[in-house]
Coordinates of C-alpha atoms in Angstrom, one line a residue:
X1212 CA 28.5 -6.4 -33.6
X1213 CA 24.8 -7.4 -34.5
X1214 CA 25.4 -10.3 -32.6
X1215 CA 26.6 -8.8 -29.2
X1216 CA 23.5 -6.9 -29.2
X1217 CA 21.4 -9.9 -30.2
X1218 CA 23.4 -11.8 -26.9
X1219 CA 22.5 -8.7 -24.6
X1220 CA 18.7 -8.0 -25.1
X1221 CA 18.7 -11.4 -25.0
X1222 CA 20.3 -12.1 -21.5
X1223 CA 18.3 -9.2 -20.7
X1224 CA 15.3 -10.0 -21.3
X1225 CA 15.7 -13.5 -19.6
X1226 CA 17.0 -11.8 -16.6
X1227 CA 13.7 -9.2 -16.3
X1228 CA 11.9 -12.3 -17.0
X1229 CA 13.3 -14.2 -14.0
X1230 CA 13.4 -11.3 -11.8
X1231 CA 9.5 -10.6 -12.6
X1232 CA 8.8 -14.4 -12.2
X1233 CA 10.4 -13.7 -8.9
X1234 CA 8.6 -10.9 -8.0
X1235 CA 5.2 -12.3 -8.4
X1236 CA 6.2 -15.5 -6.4
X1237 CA 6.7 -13.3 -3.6
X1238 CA 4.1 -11.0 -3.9
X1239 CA 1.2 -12.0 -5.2
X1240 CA -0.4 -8.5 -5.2
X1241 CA 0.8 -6.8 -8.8
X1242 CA 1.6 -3.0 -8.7
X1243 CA -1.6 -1.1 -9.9
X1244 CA -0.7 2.7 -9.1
X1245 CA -4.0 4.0 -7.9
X1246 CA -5.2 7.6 -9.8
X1247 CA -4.8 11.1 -7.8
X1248 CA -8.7 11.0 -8.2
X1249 CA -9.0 7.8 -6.2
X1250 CA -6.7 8.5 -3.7
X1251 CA -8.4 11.9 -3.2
X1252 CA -11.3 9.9 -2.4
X1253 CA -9.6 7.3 0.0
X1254 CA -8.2 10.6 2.0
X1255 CA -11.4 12.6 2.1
X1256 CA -13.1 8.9 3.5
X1257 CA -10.5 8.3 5.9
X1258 CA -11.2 11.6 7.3
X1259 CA -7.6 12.7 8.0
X1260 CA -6.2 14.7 11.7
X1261 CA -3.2 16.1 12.1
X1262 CA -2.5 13.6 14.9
X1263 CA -3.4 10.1 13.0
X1264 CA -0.7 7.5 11.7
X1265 CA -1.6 6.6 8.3
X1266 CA -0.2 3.2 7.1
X1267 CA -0.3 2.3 3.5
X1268 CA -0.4 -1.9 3.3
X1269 CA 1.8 -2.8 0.0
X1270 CA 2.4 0.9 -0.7
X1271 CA 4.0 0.4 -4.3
X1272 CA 5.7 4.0 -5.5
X1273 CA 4.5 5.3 -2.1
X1274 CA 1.6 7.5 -3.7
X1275 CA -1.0 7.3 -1.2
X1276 CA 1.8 8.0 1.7
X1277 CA 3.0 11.1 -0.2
X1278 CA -0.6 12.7 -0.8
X1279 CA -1.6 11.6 3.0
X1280 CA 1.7 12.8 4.6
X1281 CA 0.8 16.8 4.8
X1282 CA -2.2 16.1 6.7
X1283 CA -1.2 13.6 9.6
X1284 CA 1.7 13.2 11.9
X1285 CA 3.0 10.0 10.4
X1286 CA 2.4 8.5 7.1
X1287 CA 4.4 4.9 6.5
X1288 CA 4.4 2.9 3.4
X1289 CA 5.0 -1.1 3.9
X1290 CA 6.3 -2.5 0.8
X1291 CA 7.5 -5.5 0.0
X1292 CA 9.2 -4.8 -3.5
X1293 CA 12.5 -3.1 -2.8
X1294 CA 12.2 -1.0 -5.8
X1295 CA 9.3 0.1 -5.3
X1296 CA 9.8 1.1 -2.0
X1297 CA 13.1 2.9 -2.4
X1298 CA 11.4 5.2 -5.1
X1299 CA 8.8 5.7 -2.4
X1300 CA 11.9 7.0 0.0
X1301 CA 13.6 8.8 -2.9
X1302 CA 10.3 10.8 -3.5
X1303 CA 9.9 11.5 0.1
X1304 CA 13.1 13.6 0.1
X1305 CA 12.6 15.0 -3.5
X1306 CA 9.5 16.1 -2.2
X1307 CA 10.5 17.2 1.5
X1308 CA 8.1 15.0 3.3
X1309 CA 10.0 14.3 6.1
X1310 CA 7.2 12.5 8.1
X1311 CA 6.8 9.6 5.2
X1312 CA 8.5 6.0 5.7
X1313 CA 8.9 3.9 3.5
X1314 CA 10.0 0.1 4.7
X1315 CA 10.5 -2.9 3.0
X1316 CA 8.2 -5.5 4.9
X1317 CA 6.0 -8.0 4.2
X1318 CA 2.6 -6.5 5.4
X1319 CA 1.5 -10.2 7.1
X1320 CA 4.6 -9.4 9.7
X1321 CA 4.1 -5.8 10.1
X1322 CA 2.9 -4.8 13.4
X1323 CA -0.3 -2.1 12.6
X1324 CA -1.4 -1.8 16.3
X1325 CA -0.4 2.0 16.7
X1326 CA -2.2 2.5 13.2
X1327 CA -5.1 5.0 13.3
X1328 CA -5.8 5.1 9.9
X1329 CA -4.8 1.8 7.1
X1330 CA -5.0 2.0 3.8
X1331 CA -5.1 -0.4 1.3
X1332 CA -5.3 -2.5 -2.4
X1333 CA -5.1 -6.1 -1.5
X1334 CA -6.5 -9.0 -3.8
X1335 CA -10.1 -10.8 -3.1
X1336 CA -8.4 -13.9 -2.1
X1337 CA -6.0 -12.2 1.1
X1338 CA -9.0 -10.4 1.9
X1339 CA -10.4 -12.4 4.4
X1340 CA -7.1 -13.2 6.3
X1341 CA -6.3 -9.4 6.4
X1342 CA -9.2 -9.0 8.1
X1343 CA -8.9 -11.1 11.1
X1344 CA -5.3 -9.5 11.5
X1345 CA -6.7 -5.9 11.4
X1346 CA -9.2 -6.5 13.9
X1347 CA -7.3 -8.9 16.0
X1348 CA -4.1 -6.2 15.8
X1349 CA -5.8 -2.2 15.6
X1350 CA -7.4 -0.3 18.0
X1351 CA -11.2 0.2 18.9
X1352 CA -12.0 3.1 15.9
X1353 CA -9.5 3.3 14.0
X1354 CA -10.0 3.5 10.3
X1355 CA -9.2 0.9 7.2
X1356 CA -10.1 2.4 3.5
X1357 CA -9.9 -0.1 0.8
X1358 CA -9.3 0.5 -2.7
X1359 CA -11.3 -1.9 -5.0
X1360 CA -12.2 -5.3 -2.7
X1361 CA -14.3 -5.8 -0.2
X1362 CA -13.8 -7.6 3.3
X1363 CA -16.2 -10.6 3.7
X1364 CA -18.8 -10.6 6.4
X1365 CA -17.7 -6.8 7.3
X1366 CA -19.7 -4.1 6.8
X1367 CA -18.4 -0.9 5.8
X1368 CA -19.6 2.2 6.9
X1369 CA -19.6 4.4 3.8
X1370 CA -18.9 3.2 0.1
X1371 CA -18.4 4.6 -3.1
X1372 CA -16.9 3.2 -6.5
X1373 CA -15.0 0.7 -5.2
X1374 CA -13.5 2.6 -2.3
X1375 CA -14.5 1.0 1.5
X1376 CA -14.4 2.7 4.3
X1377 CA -14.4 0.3 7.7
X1378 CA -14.5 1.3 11.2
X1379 CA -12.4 -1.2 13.8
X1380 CA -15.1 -2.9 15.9
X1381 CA -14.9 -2.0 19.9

């Protein structure tokens, strides 16, 4: 008996181990959830209407979507771990926020050109890239609040603590 156990923690473990080698090979962004406090902050920055679209760029449990979707038309989450994404969806129902989406993309081929407001945690090293693609893809004035890093050669137009908020060039 002491052995089947031994045989299944350890096929388990091997298996979370491959599937979290996995994981990060795909997405090289790691899940940090992001406090209350912080998103609080990212929302009152982002200066929230009941007519925006609020898109959350690698979305992970869908926290920022949830807190953002009783103040805007549309709040969508863009996530590319599935798991992570369908606990997004399940707290979306759970919580009866029937104007939060949840979708399992890969942010680099989602479309964000009907975005008003995007939020964000994205690594130093993708910053630069994201940039060109949210000003080559958003509209004149639209808003992008990121959590933690910085866009290069972009100044933002208010900052506090490691939250950013940018303004889409016209």
């Amino acid at each position: 008996m002491q052995d089947t156990i031994t045989l299944i923690v350890t096929v388990g473990g091997f298996l979370f181990a491959m599937y979290s080698a996995y994981i990060l090979y795909k997405n090289p962004t790691p899940f940090f959830p992001t406090s209350r406090k912080k998103i609080r902050k990212m929302i009152a920055f982002a200066e929230l209407k009941p007519t925006d679209i609020v898109m959350d760029l690698g979305s992970g449990d869908g926290r920022i979507v949830l807190m953002c979707a009783d103040s805007v038309q549309q709040a969508i989450g863009i996530e590319i771990n599935r798991g992570l994404c369908y606990w997004g969806k399940m707290m979306a129902v759970l919580t009866n926020k029937k104007n939060a989406v949840f979708i399992v993309q890969d942010f680099w081929e989602t479309d964000i050109s009907h975005v008003d407001v995007l939020m964000l945690f994205c690594i130093k090293s993708e910053m630069a890239g994201l940039k060109e693609k949210i000003q080559k893809e958003m509209k004149p004035g639209s808003r992008v609040v990121s959590n933690i890093f910085s866009f290069p050669n972009w100044s933002p137009k208010k900052t506090d603590k490691n939250v950013y908020l940018y303004e889409v060039p016209k």
